Amino acid sequence: MSKKALFIIPPERFNEVELFHPKLALEEAGVEVTIASTKTGEVTGDYQGKINVDVAFSDISATDFDVVAVIGGSGTIDHLWENNELNQFLKQTHNQKVLLTGICAGSVSVAKTGLLTERQATCFPVDVMINQLKENDVNYVVEEVVVHSDIITSNGPDGAKAFGNALVEALK
């Protein structure tokens, strides 16, 4: 499979399970994964895991990828939820027919685009995230993964492997 994925993480405190499990599933399926954020360089996760950010998402085009995923973690809430540049990037991703996905707090970033209005989605099962989905007119459901033809959401670490598998399946 000669496909490409873009994983967007916060500039600090990404969730390691939500990043590494889907990344591994895609790489094992032959998908090239690029890591992006608001800045480049080494980023530390919620549990001190580290990854190198290849590129700032503002410097690339979503059309270079087959899927764009917003990864969760406590830093996603602080750095990505209210990031207007990310919001516009995600809308452009969707408008350009690139598969748009989010896991945990990343699902909220997707919901804030308005693209999930009156559709089902999932996120980490805590009030702050569920309320964000509802405030954006999204129908929250308790599932590991919710798959639409154009958008996939996942609940967080517990659903990270299923999320990775759903991404692989969607790219076939």
GROMACS .gro file of C-alpha atoms in nm:
model
  172
    1MET     CA    1   0.000   0.000   0.000
    2SER     CA    2   0.168   0.326  -0.107
    3LYS     CA    3  -0.044   0.558   0.103
    4LYS     CA    4   0.052   0.846   0.329
    5ALA     CA    5  -0.083   0.952   0.668
    6LEU     CA    6  -0.036   1.277   0.857
    7PHE     CA    7  -0.064   1.259   1.235
    8ILE     CA    8  -0.107   1.598   1.403
    9ILE     CA    9  -0.001   1.614   1.767
   10PRO     CA   10   0.014   1.901   2.015
   11PRO     CA   11   0.352   2.070   2.072
   12GLU     CA   12   0.363   1.903   2.415
   13ARG     CA   13   0.175   1.633   2.608
   14PHE     CA   14   0.041   1.406   2.329
   15ASN     CA   15  -0.099   1.068   2.432
   16GLU     CA   16   0.155   0.800   2.351
   17VAL     CA   17  -0.090   0.511   2.315
   18GLU     CA   18  -0.312   0.714   2.080
   19LEU     CA   19  -0.012   0.799   1.864
   20PHE     CA   20   0.203   0.487   1.868
   21HIS     CA   21  -0.064   0.213   1.825
   22PRO     CA   22  -0.230   0.361   1.514
   23LYS     CA   23   0.109   0.466   1.375
   24LEU     CA   24   0.236   0.109   1.406
   25ALA     CA   25  -0.079  -0.037   1.246
   26LEU     CA   26  -0.043   0.195   0.947
   27GLU     CA   27   0.330   0.136   0.909
   28GLU     CA   28   0.279  -0.241   0.923
   29ALA     CA   29   0.029  -0.197   0.637
   30GLY     CA   30   0.292  -0.009   0.436
   31VAL     CA   31   0.157   0.341   0.499
   32GLU     CA   32   0.414   0.620   0.538
   33VAL     CA   33   0.337   0.825   0.852
   34THR     CA   34   0.446   1.187   0.892
   35ILE     CA   35   0.424   1.358   1.232
   36ALA     CA   36   0.317   1.723   1.236
   37SER     CA   37   0.247   1.984   1.503
   38THR     CA   38   0.256   2.359   1.548
   39LYS     CA   39   0.637   2.335   1.562
   40THR     CA   40   0.908   2.088   1.466
   41GLY     CA   41   1.157   1.906   1.688
   42GLU     CA   42   1.127   1.664   1.976
   43VAL     CA   43   0.795   1.654   2.163
   44THR     CA   44   0.733   1.487   2.499
   45GLY     CA   45   0.407   1.303   2.564
   46ASP     CA   46   0.182   1.283   2.868
   47TYR     CA   47   0.387   0.990   3.002
   48GLN     CA   48   0.733   1.118   2.900
   49GLY     CA   49   0.742   0.930   2.569
   50LYS     CA   50   0.918   1.123   2.294
   51ILE     CA   51   0.875   1.165   1.920
   52ASN     CA   52   1.029   1.391   1.659
   53VAL     CA   53   0.790   1.621   1.473
   54ASP     CA   54   0.878   1.619   1.104
   55VAL     CA   55   0.691   1.931   0.994
   56ALA     CA   56   0.457   2.210   1.104
   57PHE     CA   57   0.112   2.137   0.964
   58SER     CA   58   0.089   2.499   0.850
   59ASP     CA   59   0.377   2.436   0.607
   60ILE     CA   60   0.218   2.148   0.415
   61SER     CA   61  -0.089   2.059   0.212
   62ALA     CA   62  -0.334   1.792   0.324
   63THR     CA   63  -0.364   1.680  -0.039
   64ASP     CA   64  -0.021   1.520  -0.001
   65PHE     CA   65  -0.183   1.265   0.232
   66ASP     CA   66  -0.455   1.002   0.220
   67VAL     CA   67  -0.555   1.046   0.584
   68VAL     CA   68  -0.508   1.319   0.844
   69ALA     CA   69  -0.543   1.225   1.212
   70VAL     CA   70  -0.555   1.458   1.512
   71ILE     CA   71  -0.407   1.275   1.811
   72GLY     CA   72  -0.523   1.341   2.166
   73GLY     CA   73  -0.351   1.405   2.493
   74SER     CA   74  -0.374   1.681   2.751
   75GLY     CA   75  -0.177   1.909   2.520
   76THR     CA   76  -0.442   1.876   2.249
   77ILE     CA   77  -0.693   2.048   2.475
   78ASP     CA   78  -0.453   2.332   2.556
   79HIS     CA   79  -0.290   2.382   2.215
   80LEU     CA   80  -0.518   2.250   1.940
   81TRP     CA   81  -0.884   2.290   2.040
   82GLU     CA   82  -0.886   2.666   1.989
   83ASN     CA   83  -0.620   2.675   1.715
   84ASN     CA   84  -0.786   2.857   1.425
   85GLU     CA   85  -0.508   2.758   1.185
   86LEU     CA   86  -0.569   2.390   1.265
   87ASN     CA   87  -0.944   2.438   1.230
   88GLN     CA   88  -0.897   2.579   0.880
   89PHE     CA   89  -0.646   2.304   0.790
   90LEU     CA   90  -0.895   2.035   0.895
   91LYS     CA   91  -1.178   2.196   0.695
   92GLN     CA   92  -0.951   2.211   0.389
   93THR     CA   93  -0.854   1.847   0.447
   94HIS     CA   94  -1.218   1.747   0.435
   95ASN     CA   95  -1.300   1.973   0.140
   96GLN     CA   96  -1.014   1.813  -0.055
   97LYS     CA   97  -1.163   1.466   0.005
   98VAL     CA   98  -0.881   1.354   0.236
   99LEU     CA   99  -1.000   1.119   0.513
  100LEU     CA  100  -1.023   1.322   0.836
  101THR     CA  101  -0.987   1.146   1.170
  102GLY     CA  102  -0.946   1.220   1.539
  103ILE     CA  103  -0.888   1.021   1.855
  104CYS     CA  104  -0.980   1.125   2.211
  105ALA     CA  105  -0.932   1.503   2.243
  106GLY     CA  106  -0.847   1.501   1.873
  107SER     CA  107  -1.209   1.405   1.802
  108VAL     CA  108  -1.310   1.735   1.961
  109SER     CA  109  -1.071   1.922   1.729
  110VAL     CA  110  -1.253   1.760   1.437
  111ALA     CA  111  -1.595   1.840   1.588
  112LYS     CA  112  -1.501   2.207   1.625
  113THR     CA  113  -1.480   2.233   1.244
  114GLY     CA  114  -1.856   2.184   1.219
  115LEU     CA  115  -1.806   1.884   0.991
  116LEU     CA  116  -1.966   1.644   1.241
  117THR     CA  117  -2.281   1.849   1.299
  118GLU     CA  118  -2.578   1.615   1.360
  119ARG     CA  119  -2.356   1.311   1.307
  120GLN     CA  120  -2.236   1.047   1.551
  121ALA     CA  121  -1.885   1.062   1.696
  122THR     CA  122  -1.695   0.948   2.000
  123CYS     CA  123  -1.424   1.086   2.226
  124PHE     CA  124  -1.270   1.008   2.564
  125PRO     CA  125  -1.563   0.957   2.804
  126VAL     CA  126  -1.515   1.262   3.027
  127ASP     CA  127  -1.759   1.549   3.061
  128VAL     CA  128  -1.528   1.820   2.926
  129MET     CA  129  -1.491   1.635   2.594
  130ILE     CA  130  -1.847   1.502   2.569
  131ASN     CA  131  -1.978   1.853   2.636
  132GLN     CA  132  -1.757   1.993   2.359
  133LEU     CA  133  -1.905   1.745   2.114
  134LYS     CA  134  -2.259   1.832   2.222
  135GLU     CA  135  -2.186   2.207   2.204
  136ASN     CA  136  -2.086   2.149   1.841
  137ASP     CA  137  -2.415   1.964   1.769
  138VAL     CA  138  -2.247   1.623   1.751
  139ASN     CA  139  -2.430   1.310   1.868
  140TYR     CA  140  -2.192   1.153   2.122
  141VAL     CA  141  -2.194   0.772   2.130
  142VAL     CA  142  -2.009   0.530   2.357
  143GLU     CA  143  -1.801   0.335   2.105
  144GLU     CA  144  -1.431   0.265   2.055
  145VAL     CA  145  -1.449   0.387   1.695
  146VAL     CA  146  -1.717   0.559   1.486
  147VAL     CA  147  -1.660   0.525   1.112
  148HIS     CA  148  -1.820   0.748   0.850
  149SER     CA  149  -1.700   0.735   0.490
  150ASP     CA  150  -1.524   1.072   0.531
  151ILE     CA  151  -1.452   1.106   0.905
  152ILE     CA  152  -1.344   0.856   1.173
  153THR     CA  153  -1.339   0.924   1.548
  154SER     CA  154  -1.213   0.715   1.838
  155ASN     CA  155  -1.254   0.726   2.213
  156GLY     CA  156  -0.888   0.727   2.322
  157PRO     CA  157  -0.628   0.484   2.452
  158ASP     CA  158  -0.874   0.196   2.491
  159GLY     CA  159  -0.974   0.227   2.125
  160ALA     CA  160  -0.629   0.310   1.986
  161LYS     CA  161  -0.571  -0.033   1.829
  162ALA     CA  162  -0.922  -0.040   1.681
  163PHE     CA  163  -0.865   0.316   1.553
  164GLY     CA  164  -0.544   0.206   1.382
  165ASN     CA  165  -0.723  -0.092   1.228
  166ALA     CA  166  -1.008   0.132   1.107
  167LEU     CA  167  -0.757   0.365   0.940
  168VAL     CA  168  -0.586   0.073   0.766
  169GLU     CA  169  -0.922  -0.062   0.649
  170ALA     CA  170  -1.036   0.280   0.522
  171LEU     CA  171  -0.718   0.319   0.317
  172LYS     CA  172  -0.762  -0.014   0.133
   0.00000   0.00000   0.00000
